[in-house]
Structures are given as structure tokens and as C-alpha cells.
Amino acid sequence: QLADQQMSEAPLSQFRGMYLPPALHPLNKTLVKGDKWKDVDSTQEKRRSFLQDFCKKYNSRKKLRTHLVHLVSRIYVEDRHKVLYCEVPKAGCSNWKRVLMVLNGLATSVHNISHDDVHYGKHLRKLDSYDLKGIYTRLNTYTKTIFVRDPMERLVSAFRDKFEHLNSYYHPVFGKAIIKKYRYNANEEALKTGSGVRFKEFIQYLLDSHRPVGMDIHWEQVSKLCYPCLINYDFIGKFETLEEDANYFLQLVGAPAELKFPKFKDRHSSDERTSAEVVRQYLKELSKEERQLTYDFYYLDYLMFNYTSP
């Protein structure tokens, strides 16, 4: 209680040097078996140094006025193998949570954990549920990982998932507000259900500084979900190379040999995956200016993780 109180009263400056490991730890590769990981490993080292160089140049620490507890609110903890995983939705997070549950002994196999169990079961702890000492200790000693995805692909994937399928939360909460504000002459039915939001309307909402409803983790920038310049992630995985990155990471942390990252698509498995080609179709619905502004919105994510701008 007291720690929380001090936390909320204390300026961030006194934590600045304290909880951030000064430099990136070299990855402990003693548990990795076999030569087959050489390429994955060299890619990994490139990503790590790229992000570090970017953060040095960008020097975002000056701009940060966020509480430590908020900084770590998206990070899942797996104490047995000493893993911290920052959740980026639409970049393999459901399957990552399944893997963490198996690592933690909460499930025997990734294959029998339902989607609802992953997202609504209260199994995995988040880092912000620990006291300050617990947070510091884990940040400084556990292997911290983040998995990211091309920003436009992630955005289109989130739109398809939440607005093109029946959804008892996103339609009434976001859909209604979006249709009401951005659709000229919307009919009664659309206003009542919030279903049928068009991609262009969704982008108008995203870019509106006076949004009728707040942001959501499914389309929030990775820079604001996981703070990659403040928390030195030891491992940077990408959705584009998800399985090999994930399986290499599992080797690094000494996971059981039989545990492999699942290949299955978590929901709407009959839908085509959101690929660059699918994204292109959606972006056609936007004006040139809207496309540019959307890119600008995710500008930092593009830069940090070395994605090619569209």
C-alpha cells in the first residue's frame, strides 16, 4: 500500500536510473542446442542493436512522464523460467499466452487451451501486480521479450477481427460511436447495432484527436504499449518470422524440449491471414492523405523495429 502511495507521489526522475538496466545484457545462449539457430540468432542481434541505436538517437527518456506501474502494465510474468513478455495484440499474443501457461505449469499442452481461457482466465500475472521491489527485480533479472508486426498489417488485422465479425464488445462500444460520428446519413439499424463499420470510418476515428471513444490495445502503438526505449527488451521477435523466433526464444529460456510454439491461427481460422496483399486492398479505400497520416501515426513503430514504410 505504502509503496503504491509513494509511487504515485514520487516523480519519475528518482526511478530513472534505478529500474532501467543501463545497457542491454548479452543474451545467455548456454541452453541453446545445435547449429540450426545461427541465422535466427544473428537476426536477433541485429534487431537488438538496431533498436538500441534508435533509442540512443531518439532519446525518448526526456519525453517520458509515465509511472513505472503504467510502463509495465502490459507485461506478463512467467516466474518458473524467468520470462517477461510484453503483449502486442495481433502479433501472436494468444499463442504466446498459451505457451506461458504451459511454461508456468498452468496447462499441459498449448492445444487444449481455449481462446476465452487465454484472454479471460485469470491465470497469468502481469508485472504491475507486484510491489516495486518485485517489479525492479524482475525487470533486471528476467529475460524480457516483445513480439511485433508490420504496423499496417497489425492495424488491418485488428480491424478485420473486431469489426468484420460479430463482436459483443467492439460493435456496441466502438462501432456505434464511429458510425454516429463519421457516417453521413447513417440508418437506424447501423446506429443501433454498431455493426458494419467501414475501414475508412475506422481510420477517421483513429486519426481524430477528439475521438468519440478512447484508444484500444489492439491498435495502440507498440511504442505506447511496451515502451521499448525505456525497457531494454532482451529479445525482439517478429510476427513475420514468428515460429522460428519463438522456438529459438524457448530454447534460450530452457523450455521443455517438447514445447513448440503453436502454428494454429487463433480465431476466424477460415479467414485468409492479413498479408501485405490484403492490406493493399484495404488501403485503397483511403485517400492519399489518410494513408500518409496513418503511417505517421505508427511512425515510431516503423522506425524502432526497422519496418519498411509502405
Short mmCIF file of C-alpha atoms in Angstrom, two decimals:
data_model
loop_
_atom_site.label_atom_id
_atom_site.label_comp_id
_atom_site.label_asym_id
_atom_site.label_seq_id
_atom_site.Cartn_x
_atom_site.Cartn_y
_atom_site.Cartn_z
CA GLN A 1 0.00 0.00 0.00
CA LEU A 2 2.69 2.43 1.09
CA ALA A 3 4.86 1.61 -1.90
CA ASP A 4 1.92 2.38 -4.19
CA GLN A 5 1.34 5.65 -2.42
CA GLN A 6 4.99 6.66 -2.66
CA MET A 7 4.98 5.56 -6.25
CA SER A 8 2.11 7.85 -7.16
CA GLU A 9 3.68 10.82 -5.37
CA ALA A 10 7.26 10.30 -6.49
CA PRO A 11 8.46 11.97 -9.66
CA LEU A 12 9.77 9.55 -12.24
CA SER A 13 13.26 11.07 -12.07
CA GLN A 14 14.19 9.12 -8.96
CA PHE A 15 13.35 5.87 -10.74
CA ARG A 16 15.03 6.78 -13.95
CA GLY A 17 18.39 5.19 -13.37
CA MET A 18 17.04 2.71 -10.91
CA TYR A 19 14.87 0.33 -12.80
CA LEU A 20 16.29 0.53 -16.27
CA PRO A 21 19.19 -1.83 -16.84
CA PRO A 22 21.84 0.63 -18.08
CA ALA A 23 22.81 -1.41 -21.10
CA LEU A 24 21.46 -4.42 -22.90
CA HIS A 25 22.53 -7.67 -21.27
CA PRO A 26 24.15 -10.08 -23.69
CA LEU A 27 21.74 -12.96 -24.28
CA ASN A 28 22.56 -16.06 -22.29
CA LYS A 29 22.86 -18.72 -25.00
CA THR A 30 24.16 -21.59 -22.85
CA LEU A 31 20.92 -23.59 -23.19
CA VAL A 32 20.73 -23.39 -26.99
CA LYS A 33 21.37 -26.74 -28.63
CA GLY A 34 22.53 -27.36 -32.19
CA ASP A 35 23.70 -25.11 -35.01
CA LYS A 36 20.34 -24.61 -36.63
CA TRP A 37 19.73 -21.34 -34.77
CA LYS A 38 22.72 -19.44 -36.20
CA ASP A 39 20.69 -17.33 -38.67
CA VAL A 40 17.89 -16.64 -36.22
CA ASP A 41 20.47 -15.59 -33.66
CA SER A 42 22.32 -13.21 -35.97
CA THR A 43 18.98 -11.63 -36.99
CA GLN A 44 18.21 -11.26 -33.31
CA GLU A 45 21.47 -9.48 -32.57
CA LYS A 46 20.85 -7.10 -35.48
CA ARG A 47 17.38 -6.24 -34.22
CA ARG A 48 18.65 -5.64 -30.71
CA SER A 49 21.44 -3.31 -31.76
CA PHE A 50 19.17 -1.55 -34.26
CA LEU A 51 16.62 -0.77 -31.54
CA GLN A 52 19.32 0.32 -29.12
CA ASP A 53 20.87 2.69 -31.66
CA PHE A 54 17.44 4.08 -32.47
CA CYS A 55 16.68 4.71 -28.80
CA LYS A 56 20.01 6.46 -28.27
CA LYS A 57 19.26 8.79 -31.18
CA TYR A 58 15.66 9.32 -30.28
CA ASN A 59 16.43 9.66 -26.58
CA SER A 60 12.80 9.38 -25.53
CA ARG A 61 13.62 9.36 -21.82
CA LYS A 62 13.34 13.10 -21.67
CA LYS A 63 9.83 12.91 -23.04
CA LEU A 64 8.61 10.31 -20.59
CA ARG A 65 6.37 11.25 -17.69
CA THR A 66 4.76 7.90 -17.14
CA HIS A 67 4.56 5.97 -13.91
CA LEU A 68 6.60 2.81 -13.69
CA VAL A 69 3.46 0.84 -12.89
CA HIS A 70 1.87 2.02 -16.14
CA LEU A 71 5.06 1.25 -18.08
CA VAL A 72 4.85 -2.41 -17.15
CA SER A 73 1.08 -2.87 -17.24
CA ARG A 74 1.14 -4.93 -20.49
CA ILE A 75 3.92 -7.26 -19.38
CA TYR A 76 3.11 -10.86 -18.47
CA VAL A 77 5.26 -12.70 -15.94
CA GLU A 78 6.33 -16.34 -16.03
CA ASP A 79 8.34 -16.96 -12.88
CA ARG A 80 9.49 -20.54 -13.42
CA HIS A 81 11.60 -19.76 -16.50
CA LYS A 82 12.05 -16.11 -15.56
CA VAL A 83 10.32 -14.66 -18.60
CA LEU A 84 8.68 -11.26 -19.11
CA TYR A 85 6.53 -10.98 -22.23
CA CYS A 86 5.08 -7.67 -23.34
CA GLU A 87 1.78 -8.28 -25.10
CA VAL A 88 1.30 -6.74 -28.52
CA PRO A 89 -2.17 -7.74 -29.75
CA LYS A 90 -2.41 -9.10 -33.32
CA ALA A 91 1.21 -10.27 -33.24
CA GLY A 92 0.76 -13.81 -31.98
CA CYS A 93 -0.20 -12.86 -28.43
CA SER A 94 -2.88 -15.52 -27.86
CA ASN A 95 -0.47 -18.31 -28.68
CA TRP A 96 2.24 -16.65 -26.61
CA LYS A 97 -0.05 -16.65 -23.60
CA ARG A 98 -0.77 -20.34 -24.21
CA VAL A 99 2.96 -21.02 -24.22
CA LEU A 100 3.46 -19.03 -20.99
CA MET A 101 0.66 -21.01 -19.35
CA VAL A 102 2.36 -24.28 -20.26
CA LEU A 103 5.76 -22.97 -19.09
CA ASN A 104 4.18 -21.98 -15.80
CA GLY A 105 2.55 -25.37 -15.24
CA LEU A 106 -0.98 -23.95 -15.62
CA ALA A 107 -1.70 -26.20 -18.62
CA THR A 108 -0.18 -29.37 -20.01
CA SER A 109 -0.42 -28.51 -23.70
CA VAL A 110 -0.93 -25.44 -25.85
CA HIS A 111 -3.58 -27.31 -27.83
CA ASN A 112 -6.28 -27.62 -25.23
CA ILE A 113 -6.45 -24.00 -24.07
CA SER A 114 -9.47 -22.17 -25.50
CA HIS A 115 -9.37 -18.56 -26.70
CA ASP A 116 -11.58 -17.44 -23.79
CA ASP A 117 -9.37 -19.23 -21.31
CA VAL A 118 -6.33 -17.45 -22.70
CA HIS A 119 -7.84 -13.97 -22.54
CA TYR A 120 -10.36 -14.11 -19.73
CA GLY A 121 -8.99 -16.75 -17.39
CA LYS A 122 -7.03 -15.11 -14.59
CA HIS A 123 -4.02 -17.39 -14.86
CA LEU A 124 -1.02 -15.31 -15.74
CA ARG A 125 0.12 -12.42 -13.59
CA LYS A 126 1.09 -9.08 -15.01
CA LEU A 127 4.15 -7.21 -13.83
CA ASP A 128 2.13 -4.29 -12.43
CA SER A 129 0.55 -6.64 -9.88
CA TYR A 130 3.85 -6.91 -7.96
CA ASP A 131 5.26 -4.41 -5.49
CA LEU A 132 8.03 -2.05 -6.59
CA LYS A 133 10.80 -4.37 -5.44
CA GLY A 134 9.16 -7.26 -7.29
CA ILE A 135 8.94 -5.16 -10.45
CA TYR A 136 12.57 -3.98 -10.28
CA THR A 137 13.95 -7.41 -9.56
CA ARG A 138 12.13 -8.99 -12.48
CA LEU A 139 12.96 -6.19 -14.90
CA ASN A 140 16.61 -6.54 -14.04
CA THR A 141 16.97 -10.32 -13.94
CA TYR A 142 14.33 -11.92 -16.19
CA THR A 143 14.56 -12.39 -19.96
CA LYS A 144 12.32 -9.71 -21.46
CA THR A 145 10.72 -10.30 -24.84
CA ILE A 146 8.46 -8.44 -27.22
CA PHE A 147 6.92 -9.68 -30.49
CA VAL A 148 5.95 -7.06 -33.06
CA ARG A 149 4.37 -6.91 -36.51
CA ASP A 150 4.32 -4.62 -39.53
CA PRO A 151 2.13 -1.73 -38.28
CA MET A 152 -0.28 -1.63 -41.23
CA GLU A 153 -0.76 -5.39 -41.17
CA ARG A 154 -1.40 -5.29 -37.45
CA LEU A 155 -3.91 -2.46 -37.91
CA VAL A 156 -5.84 -4.17 -40.71
CA SER A 157 -5.78 -7.46 -38.81
CA ALA A 158 -7.30 -5.73 -35.76
CA PHE A 159 -9.97 -4.06 -37.90
CA ARG A 160 -10.96 -7.34 -39.55
CA ASP A 161 -11.05 -9.19 -36.26
CA LYS A 162 -13.09 -6.64 -34.32
CA PHE A 163 -15.38 -5.11 -36.94
CA GLU A 164 -15.94 -7.69 -39.67
CA HIS A 165 -17.03 -10.41 -37.27
CA LEU A 166 -19.83 -10.35 -34.74
CA ASN A 167 -18.47 -8.87 -31.57
CA SER A 168 -20.48 -8.12 -28.46
CA TYR A 169 -18.00 -5.52 -27.22
CA TYR A 170 -16.45 -3.72 -30.19
CA HIS A 171 -19.66 -3.21 -32.16
CA PRO A 172 -21.73 -1.57 -29.41
CA VAL A 173 -18.83 0.30 -27.80
CA PHE A 174 -16.69 1.38 -30.76
CA GLY A 175 -18.92 0.66 -33.75
CA LYS A 176 -21.88 2.77 -32.61
CA ALA A 177 -19.72 5.76 -31.75
CA ILE A 178 -17.75 5.53 -35.02
CA ILE A 179 -20.85 5.25 -37.22
CA LYS A 180 -22.59 8.06 -35.37
CA LYS A 181 -19.69 10.47 -35.80
CA TYR A 182 -18.28 9.59 -39.24
CA ARG A 183 -21.16 8.23 -41.31
CA TYR A 184 -23.30 10.80 -43.03
CA ASN A 185 -26.99 9.76 -43.04
CA ALA A 186 -26.42 6.55 -41.08
CA ASN A 187 -29.53 4.41 -40.88
CA GLU A 188 -31.30 3.47 -37.66
CA GLU A 189 -30.13 -0.15 -37.73
CA ALA A 190 -26.44 0.76 -38.04
CA LEU A 191 -26.73 3.31 -35.24
CA LYS A 192 -28.47 0.77 -33.04
CA THR A 193 -26.09 -2.18 -33.52
CA GLY A 194 -22.79 -0.50 -34.39
CA SER A 195 -22.17 -3.25 -36.94
CA GLY A 196 -20.72 -2.74 -40.40
CA VAL A 197 -18.07 -0.11 -39.67
CA ARG A 198 -16.09 0.57 -42.84
CA PHE A 199 -12.32 0.68 -42.82
CA LYS A 200 -12.31 4.33 -43.88
CA GLU A 201 -14.57 5.22 -40.93
CA PHE A 202 -12.33 3.29 -38.57
CA ILE A 203 -9.30 5.26 -39.84
CA GLN A 204 -11.19 8.55 -39.40
CA TYR A 205 -11.73 7.57 -35.77
CA LEU A 206 -8.10 6.52 -35.34
CA LEU A 207 -6.76 9.83 -36.65
CA ASP A 208 -9.27 12.03 -34.82
CA SER A 209 -7.70 13.89 -31.90
CA HIS A 210 -11.24 14.22 -30.48
CA ARG A 211 -12.08 10.53 -30.77
CA PRO A 212 -15.61 9.68 -29.62
CA VAL A 213 -14.20 6.59 -27.84
CA GLY A 214 -10.72 6.04 -26.46
CA MET A 215 -7.82 4.05 -27.83
CA ASP A 216 -7.68 0.29 -27.61
CA ILE A 217 -4.72 -2.02 -27.15
CA HIS A 218 -5.42 -3.74 -30.49
CA TRP A 219 -4.46 -0.63 -32.42
CA GLU A 220 -2.40 1.31 -29.88
CA GLN A 221 1.19 1.94 -30.98
CA VAL A 222 3.75 -0.58 -29.72
CA SER A 223 5.81 2.37 -28.51
CA LYS A 224 2.99 3.13 -26.04
CA LEU A 225 2.13 -0.45 -25.12
CA CYS A 226 5.62 -1.71 -24.34
CA TYR A 227 7.92 1.35 -24.13
CA PRO A 228 10.81 -0.30 -25.99
CA CYS A 229 13.18 2.61 -25.38
CA LEU A 230 12.68 2.52 -21.61
CA ILE A 231 12.54 -1.21 -21.02
CA ASN A 232 15.51 -2.89 -22.62
CA TYR A 233 13.96 -5.95 -24.22
CA ASP A 234 16.44 -8.81 -24.48
CA PHE A 235 14.64 -10.47 -27.35
CA ILE A 236 12.74 -8.90 -30.25
CA GLY A 237 10.56 -11.31 -32.16
CA LYS A 238 8.62 -10.50 -35.31
CA PHE A 239 5.28 -11.87 -36.45
CA GLU A 240 6.79 -12.28 -39.91
CA THR A 241 9.23 -14.88 -38.53
CA LEU A 242 7.07 -15.86 -35.57
CA GLU A 243 7.68 -19.59 -35.28
CA GLU A 244 11.43 -19.64 -35.66
CA ASP A 245 11.85 -16.62 -33.37
CA ALA A 246 9.54 -18.10 -30.76
CA ASN A 247 11.12 -21.54 -30.83
CA TYR A 248 14.60 -20.02 -30.55
CA PHE A 249 13.44 -17.96 -27.59
CA LEU A 250 12.04 -21.09 -25.92
CA GLN A 251 15.49 -22.69 -26.26
CA LEU A 252 17.13 -19.62 -24.71
CA VAL A 253 14.99 -19.81 -21.58
CA GLY A 254 15.31 -23.57 -21.16
CA ALA A 255 11.74 -24.56 -22.03
CA PRO A 256 10.94 -28.30 -22.17
CA ALA A 257 12.14 -29.76 -25.49
CA GLU A 258 8.65 -30.92 -26.47
CA LEU A 259 7.15 -27.44 -26.14
CA LYS A 260 6.91 -25.82 -29.57
CA PHE A 261 5.19 -22.59 -30.50
CA PRO A 262 1.74 -23.47 -31.91
CA LYS A 263 1.16 -22.98 -35.63
CA PHE A 264 -2.61 -22.55 -35.50
CA LYS A 265 -4.45 -19.30 -36.16
CA ASP A 266 -6.35 -18.44 -33.03
CA ARG A 267 -9.69 -17.21 -34.36
CA HIS A 268 -11.62 -16.95 -37.62
CA SER A 269 -9.32 -19.69 -38.83
CA SER A 270 -11.12 -19.91 -42.18
CA ASP A 271 -10.25 -16.27 -42.98
CA GLU A 272 -7.26 -15.53 -45.11
CA ARG A 273 -4.41 -14.23 -42.97
CA THR A 274 -3.82 -10.50 -43.14
CA SER A 275 -0.98 -10.31 -45.63
CA ALA A 276 0.63 -7.40 -47.47
CA GLU A 277 -1.77 -8.06 -50.36
CA VAL A 278 -4.82 -7.98 -48.07
CA VAL A 279 -3.53 -4.73 -46.56
CA ARG A 280 -3.18 -3.19 -50.01
CA GLN A 281 -6.87 -3.81 -50.70
CA TYR A 282 -7.89 -2.04 -47.51
CA LEU A 283 -5.58 0.91 -48.03
CA LYS A 284 -7.22 1.51 -51.42
CA GLU A 285 -10.31 2.71 -49.55
CA LEU A 286 -8.35 5.61 -48.07
CA SER A 287 -7.32 8.90 -49.61
CA LYS A 288 -3.62 9.52 -50.13
CA GLU A 289 -3.66 11.91 -47.20
CA GLU A 290 -5.34 9.39 -44.89
CA ARG A 291 -2.75 6.78 -45.80
CA GLN A 292 0.07 9.21 -45.02
CA LEU A 293 -1.49 10.21 -41.69
CA THR A 294 -1.98 6.58 -40.72
CA TYR A 295 1.66 5.90 -41.46
CA ASP A 296 2.61 8.98 -39.41
CA PHE A 297 0.53 7.64 -36.53
CA TYR A 298 2.69 4.48 -36.44
CA TYR A 299 5.88 6.28 -37.43
CA LEU A 300 7.80 5.28 -34.29
CA ASP A 301 6.82 1.63 -34.61
CA TYR A 302 8.13 1.62 -38.17
CA LEU A 303 11.40 3.18 -37.10
CA MET A 304 12.06 1.19 -33.93
CA PHE A 305 11.60 -2.18 -35.49
CA ASN A 306 13.05 -1.37 -38.89
CA TYR A 307 9.90 -1.97 -40.92
CA THR A 308 9.80 -0.59 -44.44
CA SER A 309 7.36 2.25 -44.79
CA PRO A 310 4.52 1.41 -47.20
#
